[in-house]
Amino acid sequence: MEAFETVYKQHAPRIYALATRMAGSPDQGEDLLQEIFLQAHRKLASFKGDAALGTWLYRLAVNHCLDFVRSRQARMGKVTDTLDVETAAQPVARRETPIARIDLERALERLPEGCREAFVLHDIEGYDHREVAEMLGIAEGTSKSQVFKARMKLRGLLS
Amino acid sequence: MHPNELVINDYVDNALPAAERAEVERHLGECDACRALVADLRAIARAATALEPIEPPARVWPRIADAIRRQEPVAAERDRSYWKWLAAAAVLVLATIVGMRFNPLSKQRAVEQPRQSASTTSGGTTAAAPAGDTAQTVETELRQAEEHYDKAITGLEQIANDNQSAFDPGTAATLHKNLAVIDQAISESRAAVHAQPNSEPAQQSLLENFRTKIAVLEDTVALINEMRKGNEAGAARIVSGLKEKSD
């Protein structure tokens, strides 16, 4: 148990951040974090060591978060890819100060389902649109429009 | 005319071909709104990339640790069974030693030659006794040996019973058939010893039946261990041996 606690302490912050941002809620992020580490503990015997433990854990966490997202979408209805966002034509003053981390975290929680997950995977986790599309089961063009939608919403929330 | 929103987005991500990129840049040179938009989108993308891991609340790990402990009753039970097996094995060793030292034949000689070796002990557990007390001594020691064997059998039976669900119906039936046959033999031997306390064949028969039952139970525990290890060949070998004993 001590060894597993060490693994937890080392990797939990990255996984908790991923889960909280994907879920859009620290409470749900907490639940997901717990589920992910329980699953990791159960599957630890199947870890072959052909990847770093951190990479294995991260993949497991991403998959668990995607399962969560899919099941939530199934409950709430499929996300559409319409762009009901502020358009570029609307004049918005250029911000003068850098975006504070805490402000961005709070704004993320207020993003609509669908565009938040695409934004987290693309802009925060660094996947390209082809990978995001595959992970979320959407078209590549939809991934692009969802990320744009998220950025535009954030722009409004952070202005 | 403003560029399409997705074109602006691709421009921010440096994903536009050179020609389109140049076109957007020309527009940005003359449109404050689009320039502000591009600057903001870039700031958001930069801030997102720079986001750091978040330390989870301290309460999460104790919950995970607690859940893991609750998930592991099977493993804990396995450990407990293992220790019970060790305890039973220790009892078995004790019973075997007592069984070996208890030798009715030497007691018979003691009856015949009571004074020949008054200071000699048989295996260190039984000093030679006066002729008049010998029958009583033999009976007492037989009873002690019985008690030791009973303890060993009880321990092994407990392990076998705790793991009944591990057996398929055929194996469980073989085990029960074996034990029923031996229990019947033990019961008959006990009756014979009770009727003839000094009968050496009756005493030997009882001890032999005890040993047989212990051997079957040991096979059972070994079978459980092979099944846990997933060793099908080892398990099949033991089942085959059990069947031979029951035929």
Short mmCIF file of C-alpha atoms in Angstrom, two decimals:
data_model
loop_
_atom_site.label_atom_id
_atom_site.label_comp_id
_atom_site.label_asym_id
_atom_site.label_seq_id
_atom_site.Cartn_x
_atom_site.Cartn_y
_atom_site.Cartn_z
CA MET A 1 0.00 0.00 0.00
CA GLU A 2 2.91 2.37 0.75
CA ALA A 3 4.34 1.89 -2.74
CA PHE A 4 0.95 2.61 -4.29
CA GLU A 5 0.59 5.75 -2.15
CA THR A 6 3.93 6.93 -3.55
CA VAL A 7 2.63 6.34 -7.08
CA TYR A 8 -0.53 8.24 -6.16
CA LYS A 9 1.35 11.23 -4.74
CA GLN A 10 3.54 11.42 -7.80
CA HIS A 11 0.83 11.19 -10.47
CA ALA A 12 -2.43 12.32 -8.82
CA PRO A 13 -2.00 16.08 -9.51
CA ARG A 14 -1.77 15.62 -13.28
CA ILE A 15 -4.65 13.14 -13.33
CA TYR A 16 -6.81 15.21 -10.98
CA ALA A 17 -6.29 18.26 -13.21
CA LEU A 18 -7.26 16.27 -16.31
CA ALA A 19 -10.35 14.78 -14.62
CA THR A 20 -11.52 18.09 -13.12
CA ARG A 21 -11.14 19.94 -16.41
CA MET A 22 -12.77 17.19 -18.48
CA ALA A 23 -15.69 16.93 -16.04
CA GLY A 24 -15.91 20.69 -15.51
CA SER A 25 -16.24 20.21 -11.78
CA PRO A 26 -13.73 19.71 -8.95
CA ASP A 27 -16.20 17.42 -7.16
CA GLN A 28 -16.59 15.16 -10.16
CA GLY A 29 -12.84 15.40 -10.74
CA GLU A 30 -12.36 14.05 -7.22
CA ASP A 31 -14.70 11.13 -7.90
CA LEU A 32 -12.98 10.37 -11.19
CA LEU A 33 -9.55 10.54 -9.55
CA GLN A 34 -10.66 8.01 -6.95
CA GLU A 35 -12.15 5.70 -9.60
CA ILE A 36 -9.05 5.96 -11.78
CA PHE A 37 -6.68 5.00 -8.97
CA LEU A 38 -8.90 2.14 -7.83
CA GLN A 39 -8.97 0.88 -11.40
CA ALA A 40 -5.19 1.32 -11.62
CA HIS A 41 -4.74 -0.69 -8.42
CA ARG A 42 -6.89 -3.50 -9.80
CA LYS A 43 -5.05 -3.48 -13.13
CA LEU A 44 -1.56 -2.99 -11.72
CA ALA A 45 -0.81 -6.69 -12.17
CA SER A 46 -1.42 -6.32 -15.91
CA PHE A 47 1.09 -3.44 -16.18
CA LYS A 48 3.82 -5.00 -18.29
CA GLY A 49 6.40 -2.26 -17.87
CA ASP A 50 6.57 -1.71 -21.64
CA ALA A 51 5.65 1.93 -20.99
CA ALA A 52 6.52 4.22 -18.12
CA LEU A 53 4.13 3.80 -15.22
CA GLY A 54 3.12 7.46 -15.55
CA THR A 55 2.25 6.99 -19.24
CA TRP A 56 0.23 3.86 -18.45
CA LEU A 57 -1.63 5.68 -15.68
CA TYR A 58 -2.27 8.72 -17.88
CA ARG A 59 -3.73 6.56 -20.69
CA LEU A 60 -5.92 4.80 -18.17
CA ALA A 61 -7.05 8.20 -16.82
CA VAL A 62 -7.82 9.61 -20.28
CA ASN A 63 -9.86 6.52 -21.16
CA HIS A 64 -11.75 6.68 -17.88
CA CYS A 65 -12.52 10.38 -18.41
CA LEU A 66 -13.69 9.65 -21.97
CA ASP A 67 -15.98 6.90 -20.65
CA PHE A 68 -17.38 9.43 -18.19
CA VAL A 69 -17.92 12.01 -20.94
CA ARG A 70 -19.60 9.45 -23.25
CA SER A 71 -21.93 8.23 -20.54
CA ARG A 72 -22.84 11.82 -19.62
CA GLN A 73 -23.48 12.64 -23.27
CA ALA A 74 -25.66 9.53 -23.56
CA ARG A 75 -27.68 10.77 -20.60
CA MET A 76 -27.95 14.37 -21.75
CA GLY A 77 -28.11 13.97 -25.53
CA LYS A 78 -25.43 14.15 -28.17
CA VAL A 79 -23.50 17.40 -28.43
CA THR A 80 -24.17 19.41 -31.55
CA ASP A 81 -21.46 21.17 -33.46
CA THR A 82 -23.33 24.37 -34.13
CA LEU A 83 -21.44 27.55 -33.49
CA ASP A 84 -23.72 29.67 -31.38
CA VAL A 85 -20.84 31.87 -30.29
CA GLU A 86 -19.86 35.46 -30.57
CA THR A 87 -18.55 36.15 -34.06
CA ALA A 88 -15.27 37.68 -35.07
CA ALA A 89 -17.16 40.68 -36.40
CA GLN A 90 -18.13 41.70 -32.89
CA PRO A 91 -15.58 44.25 -31.75
CA VAL A 92 -14.07 43.15 -28.45
CA ALA A 93 -11.27 45.17 -26.92
CA ARG A 94 -7.95 43.41 -26.80
CA ARG A 95 -7.12 42.35 -23.27
CA GLU A 96 -4.20 44.15 -21.71
CA THR A 97 -3.21 41.67 -18.99
CA PRO A 98 -2.22 38.01 -19.18
CA ILE A 99 -4.90 35.47 -18.28
CA ALA A 100 -4.63 34.37 -14.66
CA ARG A 101 -4.53 30.60 -14.20
CA ILE A 102 -7.28 30.63 -11.60
CA ASP A 103 -9.56 32.67 -13.86
CA LEU A 104 -9.07 30.23 -16.70
CA GLU A 105 -9.77 27.25 -14.41
CA ARG A 106 -13.03 28.84 -13.26
CA ALA A 107 -14.04 29.79 -16.78
CA LEU A 108 -13.39 26.20 -17.92
CA GLU A 109 -16.03 24.99 -15.47
CA ARG A 110 -18.57 27.21 -17.23
CA LEU A 111 -17.94 25.92 -20.73
CA PRO A 112 -20.72 23.90 -22.35
CA GLU A 113 -20.37 20.11 -22.61
CA GLY A 114 -18.69 19.02 -25.81
CA CYS A 115 -16.62 22.08 -26.49
CA ARG A 116 -14.96 21.85 -23.06
CA GLU A 117 -13.72 18.30 -23.63
CA ALA A 118 -12.38 19.17 -27.09
CA PHE A 119 -10.66 22.27 -25.68
CA VAL A 120 -9.11 20.33 -22.77
CA LEU A 121 -7.79 17.57 -25.04
CA HIS A 122 -6.53 19.96 -27.75
CA ASP A 123 -5.38 23.13 -26.02
CA ILE A 124 -4.39 21.76 -22.60
CA GLU A 125 -3.41 18.14 -23.18
CA GLY A 126 -1.90 18.79 -26.61
CA TYR A 127 -3.68 16.21 -28.80
CA ASP A 128 -4.19 17.20 -32.46
CA HIS A 129 -7.66 17.48 -33.98
CA ARG A 130 -7.48 14.05 -35.61
CA GLU A 131 -6.75 12.45 -32.23
CA VAL A 132 -9.41 14.51 -30.43
CA ALA A 133 -11.96 13.54 -33.08
CA GLU A 134 -11.13 9.86 -32.63
CA MET A 135 -11.25 10.05 -28.86
CA LEU A 136 -14.57 11.88 -28.74
CA GLY A 137 -16.15 10.00 -31.65
CA ILE A 138 -16.71 13.15 -33.72
CA ALA A 139 -15.54 14.44 -37.11
CA GLU A 140 -12.22 16.28 -37.30
CA GLY A 141 -14.03 19.42 -38.49
CA THR A 142 -16.32 19.15 -35.46
CA SER A 143 -13.29 19.01 -33.19
CA LYS A 144 -11.98 22.23 -34.75
CA SER A 145 -15.30 24.01 -34.41
CA GLN A 146 -15.72 22.82 -30.81
CA VAL A 147 -12.29 24.12 -29.85
CA PHE A 148 -13.05 27.43 -31.53
CA LYS A 149 -16.39 27.58 -29.74
CA ALA A 150 -14.66 26.97 -26.41
CA ARG A 151 -12.04 29.65 -27.08
CA MET A 152 -14.72 32.16 -28.00
CA LYS A 153 -16.76 31.35 -24.89
CA LEU A 154 -13.65 31.70 -22.77
CA ARG A 155 -12.88 35.00 -24.41
CA GLY A 156 -16.27 36.26 -23.36
CA LEU A 157 -15.95 34.83 -19.84
CA LEU A 158 -12.46 36.25 -19.30
CA SER A 159 -13.05 39.73 -20.73
CA MET B 1 -14.88 41.32 -45.27
CA HIS B 2 -13.82 39.40 -42.16
CA PRO B 3 -12.26 35.95 -42.62
CA ASN B 4 -14.34 32.92 -41.71
CA GLU B 5 -14.17 32.12 -37.97
CA LEU B 6 -12.61 28.72 -38.55
CA VAL B 7 -9.99 30.29 -40.79
CA ILE B 8 -9.12 32.67 -37.94
CA ASN B 9 -8.94 29.67 -35.62
CA ASP B 10 -6.61 27.80 -37.99
CA TYR B 11 -4.52 30.96 -38.31
CA VAL B 12 -4.15 31.04 -34.50
CA ASP B 13 -3.06 27.39 -34.58
CA ASN B 14 -0.59 28.04 -37.43
CA ALA B 15 -2.51 25.50 -39.50
CA LEU B 16 -3.16 27.58 -42.62
CA PRO B 17 -1.39 27.15 -45.96
CA ALA B 18 0.96 30.03 -46.78
CA ALA B 19 -1.35 31.72 -49.29
CA GLU B 20 -4.35 31.81 -46.91
CA ARG B 21 -2.12 32.85 -44.09
CA ALA B 22 -0.86 35.85 -46.07
CA GLU B 23 -4.45 36.79 -46.88
CA VAL B 24 -5.47 36.73 -43.21
CA GLU B 25 -2.41 38.79 -42.27
CA ARG B 26 -3.35 41.42 -44.86
CA HIS B 27 -6.81 41.62 -43.29
CA LEU B 28 -5.43 41.84 -39.76
CA GLY B 29 -3.35 44.85 -40.84
CA GLU B 30 -6.51 46.80 -41.46
CA CYS B 31 -9.08 45.28 -38.99
CA ASP B 32 -8.75 46.08 -35.26
CA ALA B 33 -11.54 43.68 -34.28
CA CYS B 34 -9.95 40.68 -35.97
CA ARG B 35 -6.52 41.65 -34.65
CA ALA B 36 -7.93 41.77 -31.12
CA LEU B 37 -9.65 38.45 -31.67
CA VAL B 38 -6.47 36.75 -32.84
CA ALA B 39 -4.51 38.21 -29.92
CA ASP B 40 -7.11 36.99 -27.42
CA LEU B 41 -7.38 33.53 -28.91
CA ARG B 42 -3.61 33.23 -28.83
CA ALA B 43 -3.55 34.40 -25.21
CA ILE B 44 -6.17 31.80 -24.30
CA ALA B 45 -4.29 29.01 -26.11
CA ARG B 46 -1.03 30.07 -24.39
CA ALA B 47 -2.69 30.18 -20.98
CA ALA B 48 -4.24 26.74 -21.58
CA THR B 49 -0.87 25.24 -22.53
CA ALA B 50 0.66 26.74 -19.40
CA LEU B 51 -1.96 25.33 -17.02
CA GLU B 52 -0.34 23.19 -14.36
CA PRO B 53 -1.30 20.03 -12.49
CA ILE B 54 -3.63 20.56 -9.53
CA GLU B 55 -2.93 19.09 -6.12
CA PRO B 56 -6.02 17.04 -5.17
CA PRO B 57 -7.65 17.55 -1.76
CA ALA B 58 -5.93 15.62 1.05
CA ARG B 59 -9.12 13.66 1.74
CA VAL B 60 -8.93 11.73 -1.54
CA TRP B 61 -6.04 9.35 -0.76
CA PRO B 62 -7.52 8.04 2.54
CA ARG B 63 -10.72 7.26 0.64
CA ILE B 64 -8.80 5.39 -2.04
CA ALA B 65 -6.75 3.50 0.55
CA ASP B 66 -9.91 2.58 2.44
CA ALA B 67 -11.64 1.41 -0.75
CA ILE B 68 -8.61 -0.71 -1.67
CA ARG B 69 -8.63 -2.34 1.76
CA ARG B 70 -12.35 -3.09 1.36
CA GLN B 71 -11.72 -4.52 -2.11
CA GLU B 72 -9.15 -6.95 -0.78
CA PRO B 73 -11.14 -9.28 1.52
CA VAL B 74 -10.50 -12.12 -0.93
CA ALA B 75 -6.75 -11.64 -0.70
CA ALA B 76 -6.96 -11.24 3.07
CA GLU B 77 -9.03 -14.42 3.32
CA ARG B 78 -6.45 -16.17 1.17
CA ASP B 79 -3.75 -15.03 3.61
CA ARG B 80 -5.82 -16.17 6.58
CA SER B 81 -6.32 -19.58 4.95
CA TYR B 82 -2.60 -19.80 4.38
CA TRP B 83 -1.87 -19.17 8.05
CA LYS B 84 -4.56 -21.64 9.07
CA TRP B 85 -2.89 -24.14 6.79
CA LEU B 86 0.47 -23.49 8.46
CA ALA B 87 -1.12 -23.88 11.90
CA ALA B 88 -2.76 -27.13 10.81
CA ALA B 89 0.54 -28.34 9.37
CA ALA B 90 2.22 -27.67 12.72
CA VAL B 91 -0.48 -29.67 14.48
CA LEU B 92 0.00 -32.41 11.92
CA VAL B 93 3.75 -32.59 12.56
CA LEU B 94 3.08 -32.85 16.28
CA ALA B 95 0.49 -35.57 15.71
CA THR B 96 2.83 -37.50 13.44
CA ILE B 97 5.63 -37.38 15.99
CA VAL B 98 3.27 -38.59 18.68
CA GLY B 99 1.99 -41.28 16.32
CA MET B 100 5.52 -42.50 15.60
CA ARG B 101 6.50 -42.49 19.24
CA PHE B 102 3.36 -44.25 20.24
CA ASN B 103 4.30 -47.83 19.43
CA PRO B 104 1.91 -50.45 20.80
CA LEU B 105 4.43 -53.19 20.00
CA SER B 106 7.03 -51.76 22.40
CA LYS B 107 4.34 -51.54 25.07
CA GLN B 108 3.61 -55.20 24.50
CA ARG B 109 7.30 -55.95 25.12
CA ALA B 110 7.10 -53.86 28.25
CA VAL B 111 4.28 -56.10 29.45
CA GLU B 112 6.40 -59.13 28.77
CA GLN B 113 9.67 -57.72 30.20
CA PRO B 114 8.63 -55.24 32.85
CA ARG B 115 11.94 -55.16 34.71
CA GLN B 116 14.36 -55.53 31.83
CA SER B 117 14.81 -51.85 31.09
CA ALA B 118 13.17 -49.86 33.81
CA SER B 119 15.13 -46.74 32.91
CA THR B 120 14.66 -47.04 29.15
CA THR B 121 12.21 -44.77 27.42
CA SER B 122 10.43 -45.43 24.20
CA GLY B 123 11.02 -42.42 21.93
CA GLY B 124 11.47 -40.29 25.02
CA THR B 125 7.78 -39.96 25.74
CA THR B 126 6.93 -43.09 27.60
CA ALA B 127 8.88 -44.41 30.53
CA ALA B 128 8.50 -48.11 31.16
CA ALA B 129 5.57 -48.76 33.45
CA PRO B 130 4.87 -51.48 36.00
CA ALA B 131 3.13 -54.49 34.40
CA GLY B 132 -0.18 -53.86 36.21
CA ASP B 133 -0.43 -50.31 34.83
CA THR B 134 0.59 -51.09 31.25
CA ALA B 135 -2.87 -51.66 29.82
CA GLN B 136 -4.03 -48.39 31.36
CA THR B 137 -0.94 -46.56 30.01
CA VAL B 138 -1.46 -47.91 26.49
CA GLU B 139 -5.10 -46.79 26.56
CA THR B 140 -4.13 -43.32 27.83
CA GLU B 141 -1.50 -42.86 25.16
CA LEU B 142 -3.79 -44.11 22.45
CA ARG B 143 -6.34 -41.53 23.59
CA GLN B 144 -3.66 -38.80 23.48
CA ALA B 145 -2.63 -39.84 19.98
CA GLU B 146 -6.29 -39.78 18.94
CA GLU B 147 -6.66 -36.26 20.29
CA HIS B 148 -3.61 -35.06 18.33
CA TYR B 149 -4.85 -36.66 15.13
CA ASP B 150 -8.29 -35.18 15.72
CA LYS B 151 -6.77 -31.70 16.01
CA ALA B 152 -4.84 -32.16 12.78
CA ILE B 153 -7.92 -33.46 11.01
CA THR B 154 -10.09 -30.64 12.34
CA GLY B 155 -7.63 -28.02 11.13
CA LEU B 156 -7.39 -29.53 7.67
CA GLU B 157 -11.14 -30.07 7.44
CA GLN B 158 -11.67 -26.42 8.29
CA ILE B 159 -9.42 -25.38 5.39
CA ALA B 160 -11.11 -27.79 3.01
CA ASN B 161 -14.60 -26.64 4.09
CA ASP B 162 -13.67 -22.95 3.79
CA ASN B 163 -12.71 -23.56 0.20
CA GLN B 164 -15.57 -25.80 -0.91
CA SER B 165 -16.67 -23.23 -3.47
CA ALA B 166 -13.29 -23.61 -5.21
CA PHE B 167 -14.14 -27.15 -6.29
CA ASP B 168 -16.12 -28.24 -9.28
CA PRO B 169 -19.00 -30.63 -8.39
CA GLY B 170 -17.09 -33.73 -9.58
CA THR B 171 -14.05 -32.99 -7.41
CA ALA B 172 -16.21 -32.13 -4.42
CA ALA B 173 -18.09 -35.45 -4.82
CA THR B 174 -14.78 -37.38 -4.99
CA LEU B 175 -13.57 -35.63 -1.84
CA HIS B 176 -16.79 -36.33 0.05
CA LYS B 177 -16.79 -39.97 -1.04
CA ASN B 178 -13.22 -40.39 0.24
CA LEU B 179 -13.91 -38.74 3.55
CA ALA B 180 -17.14 -40.70 4.09
CA VAL B 181 -15.33 -44.01 3.51
CA ILE B 182 -12.53 -43.07 5.91
CA ASP B 183 -14.93 -41.71 8.55
CA GLN B 184 -16.77 -45.02 8.46
CA ALA B 185 -13.47 -46.90 8.89
CA ILE B 186 -12.44 -44.63 11.79
CA SER B 187 -15.80 -45.17 13.44
CA GLU B 188 -15.43 -48.96 13.13
CA SER B 189 -11.83 -48.86 14.45
CA ARG B 190 -12.90 -46.77 17.43
CA ALA B 191 -15.59 -49.35 18.25
CA ALA B 192 -13.01 -52.16 17.96
CA VAL B 193 -10.52 -50.34 20.27
CA HIS B 194 -13.32 -49.64 22.72
CA ALA B 195 -14.32 -53.35 22.73
CA GLN B 196 -10.70 -54.54 22.96
CA PRO B 197 -8.54 -51.75 24.44
CA ASN B 198 -5.39 -53.90 24.39
CA SER B 199 -5.77 -55.21 20.84
CA GLU B 200 -2.74 -54.05 18.91
CA PRO B 201 -4.35 -54.64 15.44
CA ALA B 202 -7.35 -52.55 16.51
CA GLN B 203 -5.05 -49.74 17.74
CA GLN B 204 -2.94 -49.87 14.56
CA SER B 205 -6.05 -49.88 12.38
CA LEU B 206 -7.40 -46.77 14.12
CA LEU B 207 -4.11 -44.90 13.74
CA GLU B 208 -3.81 -46.00 10.12
CA ASN B 209 -7.28 -44.66 9.39
CA PHE B 210 -6.39 -41.35 11.02
CA ARG B 211 -3.29 -41.13 8.84
CA THR B 212 -5.31 -41.91 5.71
CA LYS B 213 -7.81 -39.17 6.49
CA ILE B 214 -4.99 -36.68 7.06
CA ALA B 215 -3.42 -37.72 3.73
CA VAL B 216 -6.71 -37.11 1.89
CA LEU B 217 -7.13 -33.72 3.54
CA GLU B 218 -3.54 -32.81 2.70
CA ASP B 219 -4.27 -33.71 -0.93
CA THR B 220 -7.30 -31.46 -0.74
CA VAL B 221 -5.28 -28.50 0.53
CA ALA B 222 -2.63 -29.17 -2.14
CA LEU B 223 -5.43 -29.25 -4.74
CA ILE B 224 -6.72 -25.87 -3.52
CA ASN B 225 -3.22 -24.43 -3.82
CA GLU B 226 -2.74 -25.78 -7.37
CA MET B 227 -6.14 -24.38 -8.41
CA ARG B 228 -5.22 -20.99 -6.96
CA LYS B 229 -1.96 -21.03 -8.88
CA GLY B 230 -3.88 -21.95 -12.04
CA ASN B 231 -1.81 -25.13 -12.39
CA GLU B 232 -4.31 -27.36 -14.17
CA ALA B 233 -1.84 -30.24 -14.64
CA GLY B 234 -0.98 -30.31 -10.92
CA ALA B 235 -4.65 -30.14 -9.94
CA ALA B 236 -5.56 -32.95 -12.37
CA ARG B 237 -2.80 -35.14 -10.91
CA ILE B 238 -4.13 -34.68 -7.37
CA VAL B 239 -7.74 -35.29 -8.42
CA SER B 240 -6.61 -38.48 -10.14
CA GLY B 241 -4.88 -39.59 -6.92
CA LEU B 242 -7.99 -38.84 -4.88
CA LYS B 243 -10.09 -40.90 -7.28
CA GLU B 244 -7.69 -43.83 -6.98
CA LYS B 245 -7.99 -43.69 -3.19
CA SER B 246 -11.78 -43.75 -3.43
CA ASP B 247 -11.94 -46.67 -5.91
#
